[in-house]
Amino acid sequence: MRPFRIEVPQADLDDLRERIARTRWPKGEIPDSGWSRGVPVEYLRELAEYWRSGFDWRAAEERLNRYPQFITEIDGVDVHFLHVRSPEPDATPLIVTHGWPGSVAEFLDVIGPLTDPAAHGGDPADAFHLVIPSIPGYGFSGPTGRAGWDTRRVARAWAELMSRLGYGRYVAQGSDWGMAISLELGLADPEHVAGVHVNMFATFPPREPEAFEGLDAADLARLEFAGRFQQDGMGWQRIQSTRPQTLSYGLTDSPVGQLAWIVEKFKEWSAADKVPEDAVGRDHLLTNASIYWFTGTAGSSAQLYYESAHGDEAFVRTWGGPWRLEMPVGVAVFPRDVVLPIRRWAEPLLPTLTHWSEFDRGGHFAAMEQPELLVGDVRAFVRSLN
C-alpha cells in the first residue's frame, strides 16, 4: 500500500479555466422550459464561471488531503481509498462506497461524526474505522483499462482490501452503485461482513395483482413517481449502459459538458427545489465534478454501467433481487431519492432485512444532503448488530 496525496498540477487548473473561458455555448434554447429539457443555459453559464474564477480547488484538495489516503493494486488495478482510523480502539470497521456521479468527496461531512462521535456530541461506542474507496474506473482509482469490472468484481476487490487492512469483521454501507457493491460484498465475504446498510434500494411491482391490495397513499405516490422516472429519467443509464465510449469524448474534452452531465443529476435526484445548490453546497458539488474532470474518468466511470448490463447476474439482482445474504441488512429511505422502495415488496428481496428507516427530508446524495440523518441511521443499524 502506497501513501497517496491529491496534487493536481497547476497546468491542469490553468487548462480547466482556459477551456471554460472558450466554451462554445449552444443556441436555440426553448424559452421558459426551465429544467424540463435539461440544464438551462443561464444557470450553467453562471455556475461554470464560478468554477472558473471563484471556486478554490486548492482548498478542496487540502480538505481531502486531511485524511490518510492510499493506493493499492488489487486484481491488476490500482485502487485508491481513504483509511481514517477512529481514536476509539474498539471502533467497528466500516467500508463506505459511493456511486455515480459521486466520489469519495461525498463523505467529507460524515467522516468526523462516524470516526470520532465523542467530538461531535455522540457516544464513543458508536465509533467506526472508516475505509472509503474509489470504485475502479472512478476518480483516483482511474481507468481500469480492462473489461469485466462489474459490481461483483468490485465487491471481491473490497473483500481483499479489508483483508489486507486486517479487518476480520466489518460492516458495508453504500448507495447507488455503492448499494449494489455493498450487497455483493455481503455475498462475496459472508464470513467477515457483519451487516450491510444501504440508503437506496429498488423494488418493482410483482406480477400478482393482489400485491397492490392495501397500498397506502404514500406507496401509490412512489409507484407513480417510479413510472414517470422510467419514462423520462433513464436516458443517462441507457447511454452509459450501451455506448460509454462515445459519450466519453464530449465529457472528457469539455469541462462544461462534464459539469452539465453531473449537475443535472444533483438537481433531479436530490431534494433540490429550484437549483442543485438548494440541496448540496456549490463548492461541494464542484469538488465532486472537479474530481471527474481532473482524473479524466467520465468514460471509465460509465463503463461500470456497460459491464453490469451485459451478462452480469449481479445487475439482475440490483434491479430485481432477491439478495440471499446471511447477515442482517438495513435500509434508509430518503423521500426525494431517485428510487423509492415499498417495504412489503422489499422484504422478499432482502430476506435478512432487520432495519428500515424512512425520513422526511433528503434525497439520493444523503451523505451530502442530510449527513446527520445518515450517520444516525448507520449508528442505529450497527447497534442492532451488537
Coordinates of N, CA and C in Angstrom, one line a residue, residues 30-236:
I30 N -35.1 26.6 -25.8 CA -36.6 26.8 -25.8 C -36.9 27.7 -24.7
P31 N -37.6 28.9 -24.9 CA -37.9 29.8 -23.8 C -38.8 29.2 -22.7
D32 N -38.5 29.5 -21.5 CA -39.3 29.2 -20.3 C -39.4 27.6 -20.2
S33 N -38.4 26.9 -20.6 CA -38.5 25.4 -20.5 C -37.9 25.0 -19.1
G34 N -37.3 25.9 -18.4 CA -36.7 25.5 -17.1 C -35.7 24.3 -17.2
W35 N -35.9 23.3 -16.3 CA -35.1 22.2 -16.3 C -35.7 21.0 -17.1
S36 N -36.9 21.2 -17.7 CA -37.6 20.1 -18.3 C -36.9 19.5 -19.5
R37 N -36.0 20.2 -20.2 CA -35.3 19.7 -21.3 C -33.8 19.5 -21.1
G38 N -33.4 19.7 -19.8 CA -32.0 19.6 -19.4 C -31.6 20.8 -18.7
V39 N -30.3 21.0 -18.5 CA -29.7 22.1 -17.7 C -29.9 23.4 -18.4
P40 N -30.5 24.4 -17.8 CA -30.7 25.7 -18.5 C -29.4 26.4 -18.8
V41 N -29.3 27.0 -19.9 CA -28.0 27.7 -20.3 C -27.6 28.8 -19.3
E42 N -28.6 29.6 -18.9 CA -28.2 30.7 -18.0 C -27.7 30.2 -16.7
Y43 N -28.3 29.2 -16.1 CA -27.8 28.6 -14.9 C -26.4 28.0 -15.1
L44 N -26.2 27.3 -16.1 CA -24.9 26.6 -16.3 C -23.8 27.7 -16.6
R45 N -24.1 28.7 -17.4 CA -23.1 29.8 -17.6 C -22.6 30.3 -16.3
E46 N -23.5 30.6 -15.4 CA -23.2 31.2 -14.1 C -22.4 30.3 -13.2
L47 N -22.8 29.0 -13.2 CA -22.0 28.0 -12.4 C -20.7 27.8 -13.0
A48 N -20.6 27.7 -14.3 CA -19.3 27.4 -14.9 C -18.3 28.6 -14.7
E49 N -18.8 29.8 -14.7 CA -18.0 31.0 -14.5 C -17.5 31.0 -13.0
Y50 N -18.3 30.5 -12.1 CA -17.9 30.4 -10.7 C -16.8 29.3 -10.6
W51 N -17.0 28.2 -11.3 CA -16.0 27.2 -11.3 C -14.6 27.7 -11.9
R52 N -14.7 28.6 -12.9 CA -13.5 29.1 -13.5 C -12.8 30.1 -12.6
S53 N -13.6 31.1 -12.0 CA -13.0 32.2 -11.3 C -13.2 32.3 -9.8
G54 N -14.1 31.5 -9.3 CA -14.5 31.7 -7.9 C -14.2 30.4 -7.0
F55 N -14.3 29.3 -7.6 CA -14.1 28.0 -6.9 C -12.6 27.8 -6.6
D56 N -12.3 27.4 -5.3 CA -11.0 27.2 -4.9 C -10.7 25.7 -4.8
W57 N -10.1 25.2 -5.9 CA -9.8 23.7 -5.9 C -8.7 23.4 -4.9
R58 N -7.8 24.3 -4.7 CA -6.7 24.0 -3.7 C -7.3 23.8 -2.3
A59 N -8.3 24.6 -2.0 CA -9.0 24.4 -0.6 C -9.7 23.1 -0.6
A60 N -10.3 22.7 -1.6 CA -11.0 21.4 -1.7 C -10.0 20.3 -1.6
E61 N -8.9 20.4 -2.3 CA -7.8 19.4 -2.3 C -7.2 19.3 -0.9
E62 N -7.0 20.4 -0.2 CA -6.5 20.4 1.1 C -7.4 19.7 2.1
R63 N -8.7 19.9 1.9 CA -9.7 19.3 2.8 C -9.7 17.7 2.6
L64 N -9.6 17.3 1.4 CA -9.5 15.9 1.1 C -8.2 15.3 1.7
N65 N -7.1 16.0 1.5 CA -5.8 15.5 2.0 C -5.6 15.6 3.5
R66 N -6.6 16.1 4.2 CA -6.5 15.9 5.7 C -6.6 14.5 6.1
Y67 N -7.2 13.7 5.3 CA -7.4 12.3 5.7 C -6.4 11.4 5.0
P68 N -5.9 10.3 5.7 CA -4.9 9.4 5.1 C -5.5 8.7 3.9
Q69 N -4.7 8.7 2.8 CA -5.1 8.1 1.6 C -4.0 7.2 1.1
F70 N -4.5 6.2 0.3 CA -3.5 5.1 -0.1 C -3.9 4.6 -1.5
I71 N -3.0 4.0 -2.2 CA -3.2 3.3 -3.4 C -2.7 1.9 -3.2
T72 N -3.5 0.9 -3.6 CA -3.0 -0.5 -3.6 C -3.5 -1.2 -4.8
E73 N -2.7 -2.1 -5.4 CA -3.1 -2.8 -6.6 C -3.9 -4.1 -6.2
I74 N -5.1 -4.2 -6.7 CA -5.9 -5.4 -6.5 C -6.4 -5.9 -7.8
D75 N -6.2 -7.1 -8.1 CA -6.7 -7.7 -9.3 C -6.2 -6.9 -10.6
G76 N -5.0 -6.4 -10.5 CA -4.4 -5.8 -11.6 C -4.7 -4.3 -11.8
V77 N -5.5 -3.7 -10.8 CA -5.9 -2.4 -10.9 C -5.5 -1.6 -9.7
D78 N -5.1 -0.4 -9.8 CA -4.8 0.5 -8.7 C -6.1 1.0 -8.1
V79 N -6.2 0.7 -6.8 CA -7.4 1.2 -6.0 C -7.0 2.2 -5.0
H80 N -7.7 3.4 -5.1 CA -7.5 4.5 -4.2 C -8.5 4.4 -3.1
F81 N -8.1 4.7 -1.9 CA -9.0 4.7 -0.8 C -8.5 5.6 0.4
L82 N -9.5 6.2 1.1 CA -9.3 6.9 2.4 C -9.3 5.8 3.5
H83 N -8.4 5.9 4.4 CA -8.5 5.0 5.6 C -8.3 5.9 6.8
V84 N -9.4 6.1 7.5 CA -9.5 7.0 8.6 C -9.8 6.2 9.9
R85 N -8.8 6.0 10.7 CA -8.9 5.2 11.9 C -9.6 6.1 13.0
S86 N -10.4 5.5 13.8 CA -11.0 6.2 14.9 C -10.1 6.3 16.1
P87 N -10.2 7.3 16.9 CA -9.4 7.3 18.2 C -9.9 6.2 19.2
E88 N -11.1 5.7 18.9 CA -11.6 4.6 19.8 C -11.0 3.3 19.3
P89 N -10.2 2.6 20.1 CA -9.5 1.4 19.6 C -10.5 0.3 19.3
D90 N -11.7 0.2 19.9 CA -12.7 -0.9 19.6 C -13.7 -0.5 18.6
A91 N -13.4 0.6 17.8 CA -14.4 1.0 16.8 C -14.7 -0.1 15.8
T92 N -15.9 0.0 15.2 CA -16.3 -1.0 14.2 C -15.8 -0.6 12.8
P93 N -15.1 -1.5 12.1 CA -14.7 -1.2 10.8 C -15.9 -1.1 9.8
L94 N -15.8 0.0 9.0 CA -17.0 0.3 8.1 C -16.4 0.7 6.7
I95 N -16.8 0.0 5.7 CA -16.4 0.3 4.3 C -17.6 1.0 3.6
V96 N -17.4 2.2 3.1 CA -18.4 3.0 2.6 C -18.1 3.2 1.1
T97 N -19.1 3.0 0.2 CA -18.9 3.0 -1.2 C -19.9 4.0 -1.9
H98 N -19.3 4.9 -2.7 CA -20.1 5.9 -3.4 C -20.7 5.2 -4.7
G99 N -21.4 6.1 -5.5 CA -22.0 5.6 -6.7 C -21.6 6.6 -7.8
W100 N -22.5 6.7 -8.9 CA -22.3 7.6 -9.9 C -23.5 8.6 -9.9
P101 N -23.3 9.9 -10.0 CA -22.0 10.6 -10.3 C -21.3 11.1 -9.1
G102 N -21.0 10.2 -8.2 CA -20.4 10.6 -6.9 C -18.9 10.2 -6.9
S103 N -18.3 10.4 -5.7 CA -16.9 10.1 -5.5 C -16.7 10.1 -4.0
V104 N -15.4 9.9 -3.6 CA -15.1 9.9 -2.1 C -15.4 11.2 -1.5
A105 N -15.5 12.3 -2.3 CA -15.8 13.6 -1.7 C -17.3 13.7 -1.1
E106 N -18.1 12.7 -1.5 CA -19.5 12.7 -1.0 C -19.5 12.6 0.5
F107 N -18.4 12.0 1.1 CA -18.5 11.6 2.5 C -17.7 12.5 3.4
L108 N -17.3 13.7 2.9 CA -16.5 14.6 3.7 C -17.2 15.0 5.0
D109 N -18.5 15.2 5.0 CA -19.3 15.7 6.1 C -19.6 14.6 7.1
V110 N -19.4 13.3 6.8 CA -19.7 12.2 7.7 C -18.5 11.6 8.3
I111 N -17.3 11.9 7.8 CA -16.1 11.2 8.3 C -15.9 11.5 9.8
G112 N -15.9 12.8 10.2 CA -15.7 13.2 11.6 C -16.7 12.5 12.5
P113 N -18.0 12.7 12.3 CA -19.0 12.1 13.2 C -18.9 10.6 13.3
L114 N -18.6 9.9 12.2 CA -18.5 8.5 12.2 C -17.3 8.0 12.9
T115 N -16.1 8.6 12.7 CA -14.9 8.1 13.3 C -14.7 8.6 14.7
D116 N -15.2 9.8 15.1 CA -15.0 10.4 16.4 C -16.3 10.9 16.9
P117 N -17.3 10.1 17.3 CA -18.5 10.6 17.7 C -18.5 11.5 19.0
A118 N -17.5 11.1 19.9 CA -17.4 11.9 21.1 C -17.1 13.4 20.8
A119 N -16.3 13.7 19.8 CA -16.0 15.0 19.4 C -17.2 15.7 18.7
H120 N -18.2 15.0 18.4 CA -19.4 15.6 17.7 C -20.7 15.3 18.5
G121 N -20.5 15.3 19.8 CA -21.7 15.1 20.7 C -22.3 13.8 20.7
G122 N -21.6 12.7 20.3 CA -22.1 11.4 20.3 C -21.5 10.5 21.3
D123 N -21.9 9.2 21.2 CA -21.4 8.2 22.1 C -20.1 7.5 21.5
P124 N -19.0 7.5 22.3 CA -17.8 6.8 21.7 C -18.0 5.4 21.3
A125 N -19.1 4.7 21.9 CA -19.4 3.3 21.5 C -19.8 3.2 20.1
D126 N -20.2 4.3 19.4 CA -20.7 4.3 18.1 C -19.6 4.6 17.0
A127 N -18.3 4.5 17.4 CA -17.2 4.9 16.6 C -17.0 3.9 15.5
F128 N -16.4 4.4 14.4 CA -16.1 3.5 13.2 C -14.7 3.8 12.8
H129 N -14.0 2.7 12.3 CA -12.8 2.9 11.5 C -13.3 2.9 10.1
L130 N -13.0 3.9 9.3 CA -13.6 4.1 8.0 C -12.6 3.8 6.9
V131 N -13.2 3.0 5.9 CA -12.5 2.8 4.6 C -13.4 3.3 3.5
I132 N -12.9 4.2 2.7 CA -13.7 4.9 1.7 C -13.0 4.8 0.4
P133 N -13.3 3.7 -0.4 CA -12.5 3.5 -1.7 C -13.2 4.2 -2.8
S134 N -12.4 4.6 -3.8 CA -12.9 5.0 -5.1 C -13.1 3.7 -6.0
I135 N -14.3 3.6 -6.5 CA -14.6 2.4 -7.4 C -13.6 2.4 -8.5
P136 N -13.1 1.2 -8.9 CA -12.2 1.2 -10.1 C -12.9 1.8 -11.3
G137 N -12.1 2.7 -12.0 CA -12.6 3.5 -13.1 C -13.1 4.8 -12.7
Y138 N -13.2 5.1 -11.4 CA -13.7 6.4 -10.9 C -12.6 7.1 -10.2
G139 N -12.5 8.4 -10.4 CA -11.7 9.3 -9.6 C -10.2 8.8 -9.6
F140 N -9.7 8.8 -8.4 CA -8.3 8.5 -8.3 C -7.9 7.0 -8.4
S141 N -9.0 6.1 -8.5 CA -8.7 4.8 -8.9 C -8.5 4.7 -10.4
G142 N -8.9 5.7 -11.1 CA -8.5 5.8 -12.5 C -9.1 4.8 -13.4
P143 N -8.9 4.9 -14.7 CA -9.4 3.9 -15.7 C -8.8 2.5 -15.4
T144 N -9.6 1.5 -15.5 CA -9.1 0.1 -15.3 C -8.4 -0.4 -16.5
G145 N -8.7 0.1 -17.7 CA -8.0 -0.4 -18.9 C -8.3 -1.8 -19.3
R146 N -9.4 -2.4 -18.7 CA -9.7 -3.8 -19.0 C -11.2 -4.0 -18.7
A147 N -11.7 -5.0 -19.4 CA -13.1 -5.3 -19.3 C -13.4 -6.2 -18.0
G148 N -14.6 -6.3 -17.6 CA -15.0 -7.2 -16.6 C -15.2 -6.7 -15.2
W149 N -15.0 -5.3 -15.1 CA -15.2 -4.7 -13.7 C -16.6 -4.4 -13.5
D150 N -17.4 -5.4 -13.1 CA -18.8 -5.2 -12.7 C -18.9 -5.1 -11.2
T151 N -20.1 -5.0 -10.7 CA -20.3 -4.8 -9.3 C -19.8 -6.0 -8.5
R152 N -19.9 -7.2 -9.0 CA -19.4 -8.4 -8.3 C -17.9 -8.4 -8.2
R153 N -17.2 -8.0 -9.2 CA -15.8 -8.0 -9.2 C -15.3 -6.9 -8.2
V154 N -16.0 -5.7 -8.2 CA -15.6 -4.7 -7.3 C -15.8 -5.2 -5.8
A155 N -16.8 -5.9 -5.6 CA -17.1 -6.4 -4.2 C -16.0 -7.4 -3.8
R156 N -15.5 -8.2 -4.7 CA -14.4 -9.1 -4.4 C -13.1 -8.3 -4.1
A157 N -12.9 -7.2 -4.8 CA -11.8 -6.4 -4.5 C -11.9 -5.7 -3.2
W158 N -13.1 -5.3 -2.8 CA -13.3 -4.7 -1.5 C -13.0 -5.8 -0.4
A159 N -13.4 -7.0 -0.6 CA -13.1 -8.1 0.4 C -11.6 -8.2 0.6
E160 N -10.9 -8.2 -0.5 CA -9.4 -8.3 -0.5 C -8.9 -7.1 0.3
L161 N -9.4 -5.9 0.0 CA -8.9 -4.7 0.6 C -9.1 -4.7 2.1
M162 N -10.2 -5.1 2.6 CA -10.5 -5.2 4.0 C -9.6 -6.3 4.7
S163 N -9.3 -7.4 3.9 CA -8.4 -8.4 4.5 C -7.0 -7.8 4.6
R164 N -6.5 -7.1 3.6 CA -5.2 -6.5 3.7 C -5.1 -5.5 4.8
L165 N -6.2 -4.8 5.1 CA -6.2 -3.9 6.2 C -6.3 -4.6 7.6
G166 N -6.5 -5.9 7.6 CA -6.6 -6.6 8.9 C -7.9 -6.6 9.6
Y167 N -9.0 -6.3 8.8 CA -10.3 -6.3 9.5 C -11.0 -7.6 9.3
G168 N -11.1 -8.3 10.4 CA -11.8 -9.6 10.4 C -13.3 -9.6 10.5
R169 N -13.8 -8.5 10.9 CA -15.3 -8.4 11.0 C -15.6 -6.9 10.7
Y170 N -16.5 -6.7 9.7 CA -16.7 -5.3 9.3 C -18.1 -5.2 8.8
V171 N -18.6 -3.9 8.6 CA -19.9 -3.6 8.1 C -19.7 -2.8 6.7
A172 N -20.6 -3.1 5.8 CA -20.6 -2.4 4.5 C -21.7 -1.4 4.4
Q173 N -21.5 -0.3 3.7 CA -22.5 0.7 3.6 C -22.4 1.4 2.2
G174 N -23.5 1.7 1.6 CA -23.4 2.4 0.3 C -24.8 2.8 -0.3
S175 N -24.7 3.6 -1.4 CA -25.9 4.0 -2.1 C -25.5 4.0 -3.6
D176 N -26.6 3.9 -4.4 CA -26.4 3.9 -5.9 C -25.5 2.6 -6.2
W177 N -24.5 2.8 -7.0 CA -23.6 1.6 -7.2 C -23.1 1.1 -5.9
G178 N -22.9 2.0 -4.9 CA -22.4 1.5 -3.6 C -23.4 0.6 -2.9
M179 N -24.7 0.8 -3.2 CA -25.7 -0.2 -2.7 C -25.4 -1.6 -3.2
A180 N -25.4 -1.7 -4.6 CA -25.2 -3.0 -5.2 C -23.8 -3.6 -4.8
I181 N -22.8 -2.8 -4.7 CA -21.5 -3.3 -4.4 C -21.5 -3.8 -2.9
S182 N -22.1 -3.0 -2.0 CA -22.1 -3.4 -0.6 C -22.9 -4.7 -0.4
L183 N -24.0 -4.9 -1.1 CA -24.8 -6.1 -1.0 C -24.0 -7.3 -1.6
E184 N -23.3 -7.0 -2.8 CA -22.5 -8.1 -3.4 C -21.3 -8.4 -2.4
L185 N -20.8 -7.5 -1.7 CA -19.8 -7.7 -0.7 C -20.3 -8.7 0.4
G186 N -21.5 -8.5 0.8 CA -22.1 -9.5 1.7 C -22.1 -10.9 1.2
L187 N -22.4 -11.0 -0.1 CA -22.4 -12.4 -0.7 C -21.0 -12.9 -0.9
A188 N -20.0 -12.0 -1.2 CA -18.7 -12.4 -1.5 C -17.9 -12.8 -0.3
D189 N -18.2 -12.1 0.9 CA -17.4 -12.3 2.1 C -18.2 -12.5 3.3
P190 N -19.1 -13.5 3.3 CA -20.1 -13.7 4.4 C -19.4 -14.0 5.7
E191 N -18.2 -14.5 5.7 CA -17.6 -14.9 7.0 C -17.1 -13.6 7.7
H192 N -17.0 -12.5 7.0 CA -16.4 -11.3 7.7 C -17.4 -10.1 7.7
V193 N -18.3 -10.1 6.8 CA -19.3 -9.0 6.8 C -20.4 -9.2 7.8
A194 N -20.4 -8.3 8.8 CA -21.4 -8.4 9.9 C -22.7 -7.9 9.6
G195 N -22.8 -7.0 8.6 CA -24.1 -6.4 8.2 C -23.9 -5.5 7.1
V196 N -25.0 -5.2 6.3 CA -25.0 -4.3 5.2 C -26.0 -3.2 5.4
H197 N -25.6 -2.0 5.3 CA -26.6 -0.9 5.3 C -26.6 -0.1 4.0
V198 N -27.8 0.2 3.5 CA -27.8 0.9 2.2 C -28.8 2.0 2.4
N199 N -28.6 3.1 1.6 CA -29.6 4.2 1.6 C -30.1 4.4 0.2
M200 N -30.3 3.3 -0.4 CA -31.1 3.2 -1.7 C -31.4 1.8 -1.9
F201 N -32.6 1.5 -2.3 CA -33.0 0.1 -2.7 C -34.1 0.2 -3.7
A202 N -34.1 -0.7 -4.7 CA -35.1 -0.7 -5.7 C -36.1 -1.8 -5.5
T203 N -37.4 -1.5 -5.6 CA -38.4 -2.6 -5.7 C -39.3 -2.3 -6.9
F204 N -39.8 -3.4 -7.5 CA -40.6 -3.3 -8.7 C -41.9 -4.0 -8.5
P205 N -43.0 -3.6 -9.1 CA -44.3 -4.3 -8.9 C -44.2 -5.8 -9.2
P206 N -44.7 -6.6 -8.2 CA -44.8 -8.0 -8.5 C -45.9 -8.2 -9.6
R207 N -45.9 -9.4 -10.2 CA -46.8 -9.7 -11.2 C -48.2 -10.0 -10.7
E208 N -48.3 -10.4 -9.4 CA -49.6 -10.8 -8.8 C -50.4 -9.6 -8.5
P209 N -51.6 -9.5 -9.0 CA -52.5 -8.3 -8.8 C -52.7 -8.1 -7.3
E210 N -52.8 -9.1 -6.5 CA -53.0 -8.9 -5.1 C -51.9 -8.2 -4.4
A211 N -50.7 -8.1 -5.0 CA -49.6 -7.3 -4.4 C -49.9 -5.9 -4.2
F212 N -50.9 -5.4 -5.0 CA -51.2 -4.0 -4.9 C -52.3 -3.7 -3.9
E213 N -52.9 -4.7 -3.4 CA -54.0 -4.5 -2.4 C -53.5 -3.9 -1.1
G214 N -54.2 -2.9 -0.6 CA -53.8 -2.3 0.7 C -52.6 -1.3 0.6
L215 N -52.1 -1.0 -0.5 CA -51.0 0.0 -0.6 C -51.6 1.4 -0.1
D216 N -50.9 2.1 0.7 CA -51.4 3.4 1.2 C -51.0 4.4 0.2
A217 N -51.5 5.7 0.5 CA -51.3 6.8 -0.4 C -49.8 7.1 -0.7
A218 N -49.0 6.9 0.3 CA -47.5 7.1 0.1 C -46.9 6.1 -0.8
D219 N -47.3 4.8 -0.7 CA -46.8 3.8 -1.6 C -47.3 4.0 -3.0
L220 N -48.6 4.4 -3.2 CA -49.1 4.7 -4.5 C -48.4 5.9 -5.2
A221 N -48.0 6.9 -4.4 CA -47.3 8.0 -4.9 C -45.9 7.6 -5.4
R222 N -45.3 6.7 -4.6 CA -44.0 6.1 -5.0 C -44.1 5.4 -6.4
L223 N -45.1 4.6 -6.5 CA -45.3 3.9 -7.8 C -45.5 4.9 -8.9
E224 N -46.3 6.0 -8.7 CA -46.5 7.0 -9.8 C -45.2 7.6 -10.1
F225 N -44.4 8.0 -9.1 CA -43.1 8.6 -9.4 C -42.2 7.6 -10.2
A226 N -42.2 6.4 -9.8 CA -41.3 5.4 -10.5 C -41.7 5.3 -12.0
G227 N -43.0 5.3 -12.2 CA -43.5 5.3 -13.6 C -43.0 6.5 -14.4
R228 N -43.1 7.7 -13.8 CA -42.6 8.9 -14.5 C -41.1 8.8 -14.8
F229 N -40.4 8.3 -13.8 CA -38.9 8.2 -13.9 C -38.5 7.3 -15.0
Q230 N -39.2 6.1 -15.1 CA -38.9 5.2 -16.1 C -39.1 5.8 -17.5
Q231 N -40.1 6.6 -17.7 CA -40.4 7.2 -19.0 C -39.4 8.4 -19.3
D232 N -39.1 9.2 -18.3 CA -38.4 10.5 -18.5 C -37.0 10.6 -17.9
G233 N -36.6 9.7 -17.0 CA -35.4 10.0 -16.3 C -34.3 9.0 -16.5
M234 N -34.4 8.1 -17.5 CA -33.5 7.0 -17.6 C -32.5 7.1 -18.7
G235 N -32.5 8.3 -19.4 CA -31.6 8.5 -20.5 C -30.1 8.3 -20.2
W236 N -29.7 8.8 -19.1 CA -28.2 8.6 -18.7 C -27.9 7.2 -18.6

